[in-house]
Amino acid sequence: MPAIEKFVVDKKKESISWSCFGQTRNKTIPGLDQAIVESKNGNILVLAGANGSPNKLVILDGEGRISCELSPPEGFQFYYLSNHPEIGGAVVCVTDESIDGWNDWFFGIDFSNASLFRHCPAH
C-alpha cells in the first residue's frame, strides 16, 4: 500500500494534492465536495457533484488513477466520507425511508467488484 502524505483538499479550486513515494500528485475533480485517504487500502475517496449535492463517489489509487466511480445506492443520497474502524473507507448515506429505525447508514466499499454494501447505522 502506498503511503499518501501531505494530503490537501482545496474545494474552491476543486483539487486535491498529496505526496506518494516522494512525488507530488495533483488531481482536479469537478464538483469536489469532500475527499479523504482511505485507511485500510491507501486509496483516496472523493465525493463530487453539482451545487453541494454529491452524486458521485470517485476512488483514486495513490498514483491518482481513477479506480472506479460509484453512484449512491438506490433510495439513498451520499452524505459524508469517513474511515470506519471495522471496514476502513466508508461513505455515510441517508434515506427518507428509515430502515430498522435508521435513516443514516455506513456503506463500505467492495473494491473487488466496485460496489457499495450497507454495513451499519451511522450514529
PDB file of C-alpha atoms in Angstrom:
ATOM      1  CA  MET A   1       0.000   0.000   0.000  1.00  0.00           C
ATOM      2  CA  PRO A   2       1.455   3.373  -0.997  1.00  0.00           C
ATOM      3  CA  ALA A   3       1.986   5.899   1.767  1.00  0.00           C
ATOM      4  CA  ILE A   4      -0.058   9.008   0.996  1.00  0.00           C
ATOM      5  CA  GLU A   5       1.262  12.066   2.800  1.00  0.00           C
ATOM      6  CA  LYS A   6       0.651  15.818   2.826  1.00  0.00           C
ATOM      7  CA  PHE A   7      -2.948  15.338   1.671  1.00  0.00           C
ATOM      8  CA  VAL A   8      -4.627  18.683   0.899  1.00  0.00           C
ATOM      9  CA  VAL A   9      -8.182  19.339  -0.296  1.00  0.00           C
ATOM     10  CA  ASP A  10      -8.983  22.663  -1.977  1.00  0.00           C
ATOM     11  CA  LYS A  11     -12.738  22.810  -2.583  1.00  0.00           C
ATOM     12  CA  LYS A  12     -12.523  26.274  -4.145  1.00  0.00           C
ATOM     13  CA  LYS A  13     -10.129  25.034  -6.851  1.00  0.00           C
ATOM     14  CA  GLU A  14     -11.862  21.608  -6.963  1.00  0.00           C
ATOM     15  CA  SER A  15      -8.494  19.932  -6.497  1.00  0.00           C
ATOM     16  CA  ILE A  16      -6.601  17.595  -4.223  1.00  0.00           C
ATOM     17  CA  SER A  17      -2.861  17.225  -3.827  1.00  0.00           C
ATOM     18  CA  TRP A  18      -0.661  14.741  -1.992  1.00  0.00           C
ATOM     19  CA  SER A  19       2.741  13.137  -1.909  1.00  0.00           C
ATOM     20  CA  CYS A  20       3.252   9.459  -2.713  1.00  0.00           C
ATOM     21  CA  PHE A  21       6.684   7.806  -2.812  1.00  0.00           C
ATOM     22  CA  GLY A  22       8.262  11.273  -2.680  1.00  0.00           C
ATOM     23  CA  GLN A  23       6.402  12.593  -5.724  1.00  0.00           C
ATOM     24  CA  THR A  24       3.786  15.326  -5.516  1.00  0.00           C
ATOM     25  CA  ARG A  25       0.474  14.493  -7.183  1.00  0.00           C
ATOM     26  CA  ASN A  26      -2.426  16.784  -8.110  1.00  0.00           C
ATOM     27  CA  LYS A  27      -5.894  15.946  -9.343  1.00  0.00           C
ATOM     28  CA  THR A  28      -8.792  18.184 -10.321  1.00  0.00           C
ATOM     29  CA  ILE A  29     -12.230  16.748  -9.597  1.00  0.00           C
ATOM     30  CA  PRO A  30     -15.123  18.839 -10.973  1.00  0.00           C
ATOM     31  CA  GLY A  31     -17.746  19.396  -8.281  1.00  0.00           C
ATOM     32  CA  LEU A  32     -15.381  18.323  -5.465  1.00  0.00           C
ATOM     33  CA  ASP A  33     -17.305  18.227  -2.192  1.00  0.00           C
ATOM     34  CA  GLN A  34     -15.108  16.158   0.150  1.00  0.00           C
ATOM     35  CA  ALA A  35     -12.040  13.881   0.000  1.00  0.00           C
ATOM     36  CA  ILE A  36     -10.223  11.598   2.441  1.00  0.00           C
ATOM     37  CA  VAL A  37      -7.469   8.994   2.411  1.00  0.00           C
ATOM     38  CA  GLU A  38      -8.971   5.541   2.977  1.00  0.00           C
ATOM     39  CA  SER A  39      -7.204   3.922   5.945  1.00  0.00           C
ATOM     40  CA  LYS A  40      -7.101   0.218   5.007  1.00  0.00           C
ATOM     41  CA  ASN A  41      -6.019   0.228   1.353  1.00  0.00           C
ATOM     42  CA  GLY A  42      -4.498   3.681   0.925  1.00  0.00           C
ATOM     43  CA  ASN A  43      -6.986   4.815  -1.712  1.00  0.00           C
ATOM     44  CA  ILE A  44      -8.343   8.328  -1.998  1.00  0.00           C
ATOM     45  CA  LEU A  45     -12.119   8.691  -1.737  1.00  0.00           C
ATOM     46  CA  VAL A  46     -13.783  11.749  -3.258  1.00  0.00           C
ATOM     47  CA  LEU A  47     -17.412  12.852  -3.171  1.00  0.00           C
ATOM     48  CA  ALA A  48     -18.354  15.129  -6.052  1.00  0.00           C
ATOM     49  CA  GLY A  49     -21.477  16.656  -7.510  1.00  0.00           C
ATOM     50  CA  ALA A  50     -23.187  19.860  -8.508  1.00  0.00           C
ATOM     51  CA  ASN A  51     -24.451  22.538  -6.101  1.00  0.00           C
ATOM     52  CA  GLY A  52     -23.132  20.897  -2.914  1.00  0.00           C
ATOM     53  CA  SER A  53     -25.146  17.735  -3.533  1.00  0.00           C
ATOM     54  CA  PRO A  54     -22.656  14.909  -4.112  1.00  0.00           C
ATOM     55  CA  ASN A  55     -23.898  12.241  -6.511  1.00  0.00           C
ATOM     56  CA  LYS A  56     -20.622  10.519  -7.368  1.00  0.00           C
ATOM     57  CA  LEU A  57     -18.005   8.673  -5.312  1.00  0.00           C
ATOM     58  CA  VAL A  58     -14.652   8.670  -7.099  1.00  0.00           C
ATOM     59  CA  ILE A  59     -11.970   6.250  -5.911  1.00  0.00           C
ATOM     60  CA  LEU A  60      -8.352   7.008  -6.800  1.00  0.00           C
ATOM     61  CA  ASP A  61      -5.210   4.986  -6.190  1.00  0.00           C
ATOM     62  CA  GLY A  62      -2.072   6.570  -4.711  1.00  0.00           C
ATOM     63  CA  GLU A  63      -0.844   7.497  -8.176  1.00  0.00           C
ATOM     64  CA  GLY A  64      -4.042   9.441  -8.896  1.00  0.00           C
ATOM     65  CA  ARG A  65      -5.589   6.961 -11.326  1.00  0.00           C
ATOM     66  CA  ILE A  66      -9.357   6.578 -11.091  1.00  0.00           C
ATOM     67  CA  SER A  67     -10.127   3.031  -9.937  1.00  0.00           C
ATOM     68  CA  CYS A  68     -13.884   3.461 -10.189  1.00  0.00           C
ATOM     69  CA  GLU A  69     -16.796   5.857  -9.885  1.00  0.00           C
ATOM     70  CA  LEU A  70     -19.899   4.876  -7.920  1.00  0.00           C
ATOM     71  CA  SER A  71     -23.394   6.315  -7.607  1.00  0.00           C
ATOM     72  CA  PRO A  72     -25.377   6.331  -4.353  1.00  0.00           C
ATOM     73  CA  PRO A  73     -27.239   3.102  -3.580  1.00  0.00           C
ATOM     74  CA  GLU A  74     -30.853   3.088  -4.759  1.00  0.00           C
ATOM     75  CA  GLY A  75     -33.046   5.100  -2.377  1.00  0.00           C
ATOM     76  CA  PHE A  76     -30.045   6.804  -0.711  1.00  0.00           C
ATOM     77  CA  GLN A  77     -28.062  10.028  -1.093  1.00  0.00           C
ATOM     78  CA  PHE A  78     -24.386  10.498  -0.309  1.00  0.00           C
ATOM     79  CA  TYR A  79     -23.833  12.464   2.917  1.00  0.00           C
ATOM     80  CA  TYR A  80     -20.166  12.332   4.007  1.00  0.00           C
ATOM     81  CA  LEU A  81     -16.966  10.238   3.916  1.00  0.00           C
ATOM     82  CA  SER A  82     -15.424   8.517   6.912  1.00  0.00           C
ATOM     83  CA  ASN A  83     -12.935   5.867   7.962  1.00  0.00           C
ATOM     84  CA  HIS A  84     -14.919   3.247   9.843  1.00  0.00           C
ATOM     85  CA  PRO A  85     -12.953   1.175  12.418  1.00  0.00           C
ATOM     86  CA  GLU A  86     -14.240  -2.140  11.020  1.00  0.00           C
ATOM     87  CA  ILE A  87     -14.396  -1.599   7.266  1.00  0.00           C
ATOM     88  CA  GLY A  88     -11.968   1.243   6.526  1.00  0.00           C
ATOM     89  CA  GLY A  89     -13.098   3.796   3.978  1.00  0.00           C
ATOM     90  CA  ALA A  90     -16.828   4.313   4.032  1.00  0.00           C
ATOM     91  CA  VAL A  91     -19.493   6.699   2.869  1.00  0.00           C
ATOM     92  CA  VAL A  92     -22.442   7.645   5.033  1.00  0.00           C
ATOM     93  CA  CYS A  93     -25.658   7.722   3.033  1.00  0.00           C
ATOM     94  CA  VAL A  94     -29.099   8.975   4.035  1.00  0.00           C
ATOM     95  CA  THR A  95     -32.567   7.838   3.038  1.00  0.00           C
ATOM     96  CA  ASP A  96     -36.028   9.304   3.510  1.00  0.00           C
ATOM     97  CA  GLU A  97     -37.425   5.839   4.292  1.00  0.00           C
ATOM     98  CA  SER A  98     -35.915   4.599   7.556  1.00  0.00           C
ATOM     99  CA  ILE A  99     -34.514   1.073   7.663  1.00  0.00           C
ATOM    100  CA  ASP A 100     -34.693  -0.664  11.038  1.00  0.00           C
ATOM    101  CA  GLY A 101     -35.388   2.772  12.542  1.00  0.00           C
ATOM    102  CA  TRP A 102     -32.335   4.479  10.990  1.00  0.00           C
ATOM    103  CA  ASN A 103     -32.018   6.976   8.149  1.00  0.00           C
ATOM    104  CA  ASP A 104     -28.193   7.305   8.109  1.00  0.00           C
ATOM    105  CA  TRP A 105     -26.100   4.247   7.199  1.00  0.00           C
ATOM    106  CA  PHE A 106     -22.417   3.455   6.745  1.00  0.00           C
ATOM    107  CA  PHE A 107     -21.740   1.892   3.367  1.00  0.00           C
ATOM    108  CA  GLY A 108     -18.472   0.066   2.854  1.00  0.00           C
ATOM    109  CA  ILE A 109     -16.684  -0.255  -0.460  1.00  0.00           C
ATOM    110  CA  ASP A 110     -16.142  -3.650  -2.039  1.00  0.00           C
ATOM    111  CA  PHE A 111     -13.019  -2.866  -4.053  1.00  0.00           C
ATOM    112  CA  SER A 112     -13.006  -6.276  -5.777  1.00  0.00           C
ATOM    113  CA  ASN A 113     -16.237  -5.618  -7.679  1.00  0.00           C
ATOM    114  CA  ALA A 114     -16.542  -1.818  -7.406  1.00  0.00           C
ATOM    115  CA  SER A 115     -19.735  -1.704  -5.361  1.00  0.00           C
ATOM    116  CA  LEU A 116     -21.105  -0.414  -2.069  1.00  0.00           C
ATOM    117  CA  PHE A 117     -22.579  -2.528   0.731  1.00  0.00           C
ATOM    118  CA  ARG A 118     -24.691  -1.401   3.690  1.00  0.00           C
ATOM    119  CA  HIS A 119     -22.718  -2.052   6.869  1.00  0.00           C
ATOM    120  CA  CYS A 120     -24.348  -0.482   9.949  1.00  0.00           C
ATOM    121  CA  PRO A 121     -26.300   2.562  11.134  1.00  0.00           C
ATOM    122  CA  ALA A 122     -24.394   5.821  11.427  1.00  0.00           C
ATOM    123  CA  HIS A 123     -24.944   7.463  14.819  1.00  0.00           C
TER     124      HIS A 123
END
